[in-house]
PDB file of C-alpha atoms in Angstrom:
ATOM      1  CA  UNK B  28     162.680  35.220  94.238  1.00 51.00           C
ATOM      2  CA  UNK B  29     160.349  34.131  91.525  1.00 53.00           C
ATOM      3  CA  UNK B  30     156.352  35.771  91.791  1.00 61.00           C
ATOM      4  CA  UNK B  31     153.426  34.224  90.860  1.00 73.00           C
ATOM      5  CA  UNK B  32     150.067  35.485  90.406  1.00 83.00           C
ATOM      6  CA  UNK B  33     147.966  35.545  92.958  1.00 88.00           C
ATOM      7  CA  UNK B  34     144.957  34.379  93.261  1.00 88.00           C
ATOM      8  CA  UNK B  35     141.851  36.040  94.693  1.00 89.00           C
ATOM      9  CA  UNK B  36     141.906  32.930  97.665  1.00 90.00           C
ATOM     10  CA  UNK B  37     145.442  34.049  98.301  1.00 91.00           C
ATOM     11  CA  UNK B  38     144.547  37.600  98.598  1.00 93.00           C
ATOM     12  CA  UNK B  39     142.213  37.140 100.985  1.00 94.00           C
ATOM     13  CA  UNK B  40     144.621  34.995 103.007  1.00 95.00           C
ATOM     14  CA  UNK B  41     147.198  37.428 102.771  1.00 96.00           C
ATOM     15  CA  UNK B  42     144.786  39.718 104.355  1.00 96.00           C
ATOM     16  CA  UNK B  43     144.278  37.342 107.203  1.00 96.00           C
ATOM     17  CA  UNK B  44     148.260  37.432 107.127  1.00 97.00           C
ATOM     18  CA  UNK B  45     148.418  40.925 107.652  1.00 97.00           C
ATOM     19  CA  UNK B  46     146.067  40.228 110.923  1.00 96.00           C
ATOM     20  CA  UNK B  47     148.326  37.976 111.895  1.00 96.00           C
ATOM     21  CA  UNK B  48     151.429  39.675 111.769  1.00 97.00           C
ATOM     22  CA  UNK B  49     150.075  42.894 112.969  1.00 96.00           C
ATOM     23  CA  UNK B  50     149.661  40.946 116.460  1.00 96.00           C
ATOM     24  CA  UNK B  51     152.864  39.465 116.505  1.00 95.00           C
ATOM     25  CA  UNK B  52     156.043  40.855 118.681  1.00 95.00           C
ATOM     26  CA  UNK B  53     159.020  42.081 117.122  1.00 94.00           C
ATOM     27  CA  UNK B  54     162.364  41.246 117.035  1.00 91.00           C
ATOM     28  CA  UNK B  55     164.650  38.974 114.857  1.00 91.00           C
ATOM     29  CA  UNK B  56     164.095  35.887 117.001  1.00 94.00           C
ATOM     30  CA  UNK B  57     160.142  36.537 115.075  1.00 97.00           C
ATOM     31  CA  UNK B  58     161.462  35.585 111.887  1.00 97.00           C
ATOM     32  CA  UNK B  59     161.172  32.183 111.859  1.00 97.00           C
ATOM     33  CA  UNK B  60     157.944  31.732 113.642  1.00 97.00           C
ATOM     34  CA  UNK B  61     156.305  34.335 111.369  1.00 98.00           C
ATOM     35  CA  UNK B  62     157.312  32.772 108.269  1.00 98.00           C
ATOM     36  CA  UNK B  63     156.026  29.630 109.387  1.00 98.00           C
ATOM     37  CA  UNK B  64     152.529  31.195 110.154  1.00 97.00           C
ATOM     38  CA  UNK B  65     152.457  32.884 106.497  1.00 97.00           C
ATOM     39  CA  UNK B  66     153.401  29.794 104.880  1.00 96.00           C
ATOM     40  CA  UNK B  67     150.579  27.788 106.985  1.00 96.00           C
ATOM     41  CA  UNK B  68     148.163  30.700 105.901  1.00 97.00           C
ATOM     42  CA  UNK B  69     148.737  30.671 102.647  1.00 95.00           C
ATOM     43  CA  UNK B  70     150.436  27.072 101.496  1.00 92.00           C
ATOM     44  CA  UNK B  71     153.474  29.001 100.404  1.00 93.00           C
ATOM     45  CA  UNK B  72     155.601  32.072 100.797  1.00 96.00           C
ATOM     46  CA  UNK B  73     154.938  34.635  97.796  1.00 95.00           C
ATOM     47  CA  UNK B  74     156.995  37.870  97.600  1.00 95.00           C
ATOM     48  CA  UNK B  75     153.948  39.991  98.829  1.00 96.00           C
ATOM     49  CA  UNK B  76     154.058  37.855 102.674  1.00 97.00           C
ATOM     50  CA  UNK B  77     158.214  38.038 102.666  1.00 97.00           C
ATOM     51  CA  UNK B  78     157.559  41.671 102.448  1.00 97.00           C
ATOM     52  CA  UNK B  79     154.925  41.604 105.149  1.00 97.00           C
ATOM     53  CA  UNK B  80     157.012  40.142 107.236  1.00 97.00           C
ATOM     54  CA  UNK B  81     160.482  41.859 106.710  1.00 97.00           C
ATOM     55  CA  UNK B  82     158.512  45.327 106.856  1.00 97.00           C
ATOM     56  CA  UNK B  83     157.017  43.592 110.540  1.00 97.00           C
ATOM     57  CA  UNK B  84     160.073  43.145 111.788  1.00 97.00           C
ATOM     58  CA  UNK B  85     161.740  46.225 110.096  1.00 96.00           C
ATOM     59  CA  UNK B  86     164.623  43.620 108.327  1.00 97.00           C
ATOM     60  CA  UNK B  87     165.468  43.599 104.336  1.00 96.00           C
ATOM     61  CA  UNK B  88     163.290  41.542 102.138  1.00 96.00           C
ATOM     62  CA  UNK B  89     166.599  40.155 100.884  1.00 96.00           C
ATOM     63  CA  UNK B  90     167.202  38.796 104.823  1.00 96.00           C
ATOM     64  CA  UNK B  91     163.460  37.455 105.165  1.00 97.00           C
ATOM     65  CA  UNK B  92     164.279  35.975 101.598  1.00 96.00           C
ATOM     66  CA  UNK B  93     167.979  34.476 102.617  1.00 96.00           C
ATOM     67  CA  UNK B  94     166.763  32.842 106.022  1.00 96.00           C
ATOM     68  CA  UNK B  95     163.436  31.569 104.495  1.00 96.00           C
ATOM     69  CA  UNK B  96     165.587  29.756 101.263  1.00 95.00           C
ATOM     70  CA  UNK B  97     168.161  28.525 103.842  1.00 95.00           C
ATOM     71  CA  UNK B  98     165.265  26.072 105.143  1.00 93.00           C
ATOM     72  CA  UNK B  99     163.675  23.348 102.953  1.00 83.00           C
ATOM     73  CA  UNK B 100     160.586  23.767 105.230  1.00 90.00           C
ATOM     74  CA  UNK B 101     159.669  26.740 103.203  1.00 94.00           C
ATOM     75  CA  UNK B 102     158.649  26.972  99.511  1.00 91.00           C
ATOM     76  CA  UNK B 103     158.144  29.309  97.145  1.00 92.00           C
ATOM     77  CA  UNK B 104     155.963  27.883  94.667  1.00 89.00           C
ATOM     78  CA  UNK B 105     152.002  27.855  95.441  1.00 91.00           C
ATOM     79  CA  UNK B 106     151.680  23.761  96.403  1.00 90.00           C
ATOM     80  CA  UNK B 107     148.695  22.142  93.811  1.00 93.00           C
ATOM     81  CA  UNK B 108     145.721  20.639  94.930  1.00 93.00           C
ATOM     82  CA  UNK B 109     147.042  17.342  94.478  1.00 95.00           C
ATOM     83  CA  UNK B 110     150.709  17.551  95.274  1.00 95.00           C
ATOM     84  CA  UNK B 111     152.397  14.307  93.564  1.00 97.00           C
ATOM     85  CA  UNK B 112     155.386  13.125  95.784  1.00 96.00           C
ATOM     86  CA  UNK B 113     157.733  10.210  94.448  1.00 97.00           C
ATOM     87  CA  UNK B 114     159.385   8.690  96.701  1.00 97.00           C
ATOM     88  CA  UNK B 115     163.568   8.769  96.347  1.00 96.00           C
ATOM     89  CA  UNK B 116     164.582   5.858  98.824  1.00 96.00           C
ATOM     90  CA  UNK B 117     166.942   3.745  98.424  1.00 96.00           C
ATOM     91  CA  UNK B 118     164.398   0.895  97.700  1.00 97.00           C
ATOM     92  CA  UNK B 119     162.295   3.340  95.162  1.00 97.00           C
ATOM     93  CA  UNK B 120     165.543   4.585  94.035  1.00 96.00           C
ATOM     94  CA  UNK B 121     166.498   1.372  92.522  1.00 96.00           C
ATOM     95  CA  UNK B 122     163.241  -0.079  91.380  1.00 96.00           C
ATOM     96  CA  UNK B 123     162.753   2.873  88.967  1.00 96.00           C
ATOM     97  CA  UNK B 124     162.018   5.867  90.780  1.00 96.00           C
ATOM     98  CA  UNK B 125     163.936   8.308  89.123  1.00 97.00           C
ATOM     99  CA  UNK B 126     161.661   6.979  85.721  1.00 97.00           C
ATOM    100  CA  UNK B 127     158.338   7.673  87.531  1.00 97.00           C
ATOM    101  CA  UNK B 128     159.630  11.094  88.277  1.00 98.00           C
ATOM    102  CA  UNK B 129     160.463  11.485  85.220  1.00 97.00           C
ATOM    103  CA  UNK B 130     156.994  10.781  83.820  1.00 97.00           C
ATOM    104  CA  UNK B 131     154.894  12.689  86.090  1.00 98.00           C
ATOM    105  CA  UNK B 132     157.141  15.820  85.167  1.00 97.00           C
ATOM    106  CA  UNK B 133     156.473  14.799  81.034  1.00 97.00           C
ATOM    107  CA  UNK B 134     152.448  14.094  81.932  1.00 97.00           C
ATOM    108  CA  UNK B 135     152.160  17.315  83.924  1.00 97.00           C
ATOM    109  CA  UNK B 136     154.481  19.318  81.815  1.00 96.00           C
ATOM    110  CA  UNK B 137     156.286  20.526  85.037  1.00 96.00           C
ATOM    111  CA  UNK B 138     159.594  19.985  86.921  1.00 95.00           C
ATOM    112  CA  UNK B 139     160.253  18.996  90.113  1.00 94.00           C
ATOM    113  CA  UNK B 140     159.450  21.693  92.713  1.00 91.00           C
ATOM    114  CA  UNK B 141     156.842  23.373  90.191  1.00 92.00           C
ATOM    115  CA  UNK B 142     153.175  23.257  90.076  1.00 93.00           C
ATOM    116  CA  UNK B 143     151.148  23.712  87.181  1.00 94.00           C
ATOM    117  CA  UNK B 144     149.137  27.060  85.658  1.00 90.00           C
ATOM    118  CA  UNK B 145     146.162  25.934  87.122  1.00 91.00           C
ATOM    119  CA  UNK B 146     147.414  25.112  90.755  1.00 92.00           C
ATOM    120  CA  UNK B 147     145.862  21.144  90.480  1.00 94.00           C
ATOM    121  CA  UNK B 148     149.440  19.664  90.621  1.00 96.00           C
ATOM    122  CA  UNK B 149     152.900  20.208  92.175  1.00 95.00           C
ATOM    123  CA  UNK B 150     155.737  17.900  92.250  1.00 96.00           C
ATOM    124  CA  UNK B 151     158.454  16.382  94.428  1.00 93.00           C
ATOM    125  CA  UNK B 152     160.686  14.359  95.414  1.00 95.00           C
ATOM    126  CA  UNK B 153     160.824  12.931  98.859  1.00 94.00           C
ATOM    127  CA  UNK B 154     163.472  11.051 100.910  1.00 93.00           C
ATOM    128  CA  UNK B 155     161.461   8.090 101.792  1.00 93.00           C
ATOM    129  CA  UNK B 156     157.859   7.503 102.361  1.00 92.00           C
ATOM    130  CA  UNK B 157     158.773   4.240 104.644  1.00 94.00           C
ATOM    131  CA  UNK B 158     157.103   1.659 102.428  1.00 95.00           C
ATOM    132  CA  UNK B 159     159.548   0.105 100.630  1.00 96.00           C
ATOM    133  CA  UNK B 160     157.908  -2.955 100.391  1.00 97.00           C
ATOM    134  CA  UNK B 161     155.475  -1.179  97.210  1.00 97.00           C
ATOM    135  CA  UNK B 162     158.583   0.653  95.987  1.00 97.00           C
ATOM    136  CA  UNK B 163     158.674   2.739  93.757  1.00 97.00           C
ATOM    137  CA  UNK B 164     155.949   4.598  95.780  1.00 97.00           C
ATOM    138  CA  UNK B 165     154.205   7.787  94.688  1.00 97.00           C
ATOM    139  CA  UNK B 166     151.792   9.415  96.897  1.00 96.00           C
ATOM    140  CA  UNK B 167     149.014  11.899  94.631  1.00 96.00           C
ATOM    141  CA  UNK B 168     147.455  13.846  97.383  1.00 92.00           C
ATOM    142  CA  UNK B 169     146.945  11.687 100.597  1.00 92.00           C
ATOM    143  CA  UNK B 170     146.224   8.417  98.503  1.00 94.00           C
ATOM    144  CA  UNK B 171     149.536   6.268  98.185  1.00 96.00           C
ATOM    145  CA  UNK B 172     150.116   4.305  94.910  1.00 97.00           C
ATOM    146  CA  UNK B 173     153.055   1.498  95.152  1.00 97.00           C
ATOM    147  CA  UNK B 174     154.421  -0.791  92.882  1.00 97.00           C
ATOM    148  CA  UNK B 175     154.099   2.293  90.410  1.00 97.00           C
ATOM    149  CA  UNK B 176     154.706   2.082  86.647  1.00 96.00           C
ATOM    150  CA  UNK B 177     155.588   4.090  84.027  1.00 94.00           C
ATOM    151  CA  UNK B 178     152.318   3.181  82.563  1.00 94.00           C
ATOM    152  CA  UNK B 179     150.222   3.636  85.706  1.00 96.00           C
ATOM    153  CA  UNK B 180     151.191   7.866  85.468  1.00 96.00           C
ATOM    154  CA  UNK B 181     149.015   8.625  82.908  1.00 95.00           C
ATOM    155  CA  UNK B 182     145.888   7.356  84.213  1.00 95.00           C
ATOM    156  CA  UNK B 183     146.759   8.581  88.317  1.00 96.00           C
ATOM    157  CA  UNK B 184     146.799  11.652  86.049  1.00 96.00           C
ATOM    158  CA  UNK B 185     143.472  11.471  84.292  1.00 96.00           C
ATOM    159  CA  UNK B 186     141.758   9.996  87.283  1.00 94.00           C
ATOM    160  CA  UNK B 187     142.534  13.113  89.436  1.00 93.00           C
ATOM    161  CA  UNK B 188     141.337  15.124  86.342  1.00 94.00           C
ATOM    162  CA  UNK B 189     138.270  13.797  85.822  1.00 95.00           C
ATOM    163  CA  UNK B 190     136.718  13.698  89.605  1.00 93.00           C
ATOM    164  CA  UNK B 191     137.506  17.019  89.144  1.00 92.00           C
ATOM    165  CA  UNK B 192     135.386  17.635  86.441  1.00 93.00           C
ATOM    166  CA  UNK B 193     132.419  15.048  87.936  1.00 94.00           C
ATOM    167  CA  UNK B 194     132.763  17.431  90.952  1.00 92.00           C
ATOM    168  CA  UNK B 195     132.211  20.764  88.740  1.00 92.00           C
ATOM    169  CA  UNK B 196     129.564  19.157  86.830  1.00 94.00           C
ATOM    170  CA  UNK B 197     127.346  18.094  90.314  1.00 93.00           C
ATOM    171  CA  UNK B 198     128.328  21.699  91.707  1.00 92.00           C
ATOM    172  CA  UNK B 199     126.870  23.469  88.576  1.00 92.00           C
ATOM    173  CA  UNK B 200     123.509  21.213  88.656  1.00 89.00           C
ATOM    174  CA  UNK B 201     122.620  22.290  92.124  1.00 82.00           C
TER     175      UNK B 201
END
């Protein structure tokens, strides 16, 4: 299990976890359906909601842990604000994904599956985003860029960056 640090947003979700979980039956057959309402509650499974639910449902942390990694429907690692997901298809594949993959992990100073310190990105790789005709595809958030370029990471990059900071600045003037 790795830990993170959680923020005060995820503390108070945990809290509306704890709600949560406190209403739910108990039994093993729980275990699934309760992880999948703590990851939905807070975007992820920390250590702190796999103990919340093993203590629930009066199971190891180590089980909660083992079933929970066994699924690729839960993760681990708090997703960023802008998750960036390159497509891996067969088409993406071998126009160059791997490359653009590659680039967003050098840009963002992160590897696959991570996100960075301050939570704005997380990476992936995906199967296929069924648009093969734009491969290789990458998808930053909801908005999908095709015919992607080693080039074009950079600015996705700084783009995402700085309507972040035009947002801050309008939020701090009124």
């Amino acid at each position: 299990m790795t830990h993170h640090t959680l923020t005060a947003e995820d503390k108070a979700r945990l809290d509306d976890l704890r709600t949560q979980i406190d209403m739910a039956q108990k039994g093993r057959g729980e275990l699934i359906p309760l992880l999948q309402v703590a990851q939905k509650t807070i975007g992820y499974l920390p250590d702190e909601a796999l103990a919340m639910v093993a203590d629930h449902l009066e199971i190891t942390r180590s089980e909660a842990y083992g079933v929970a990694s066994f699924y690729n429907q839960f993760r681990f690692t708090p997703p960023g604000r802008n998750p960036v997901k390159v497509c891996m298809g067969t088409a993406c594949h071998v126009r160059g994904g791997e490359i653009i993959l590659e680039n967003f992990e050098r840009k963002l100073e992160i590897a696959e599956g991570e996100t960075t310190a301050d939570r704005e990105f997380s990476i992936e790789r995906v199967a296929c985003v069924g648009c093969c005709a734009l491969a290789p595809v990458a998808l930053v958030g909801d908005t999908l860029h095709g015919h992607m370029a080693p080039s074009k990471v950079e600015g996705l990059v700084l783009r995402v960056r700085l309507e972040k900071e035009k947002a801050e600045r309008e939020a701090a003037r009124s």
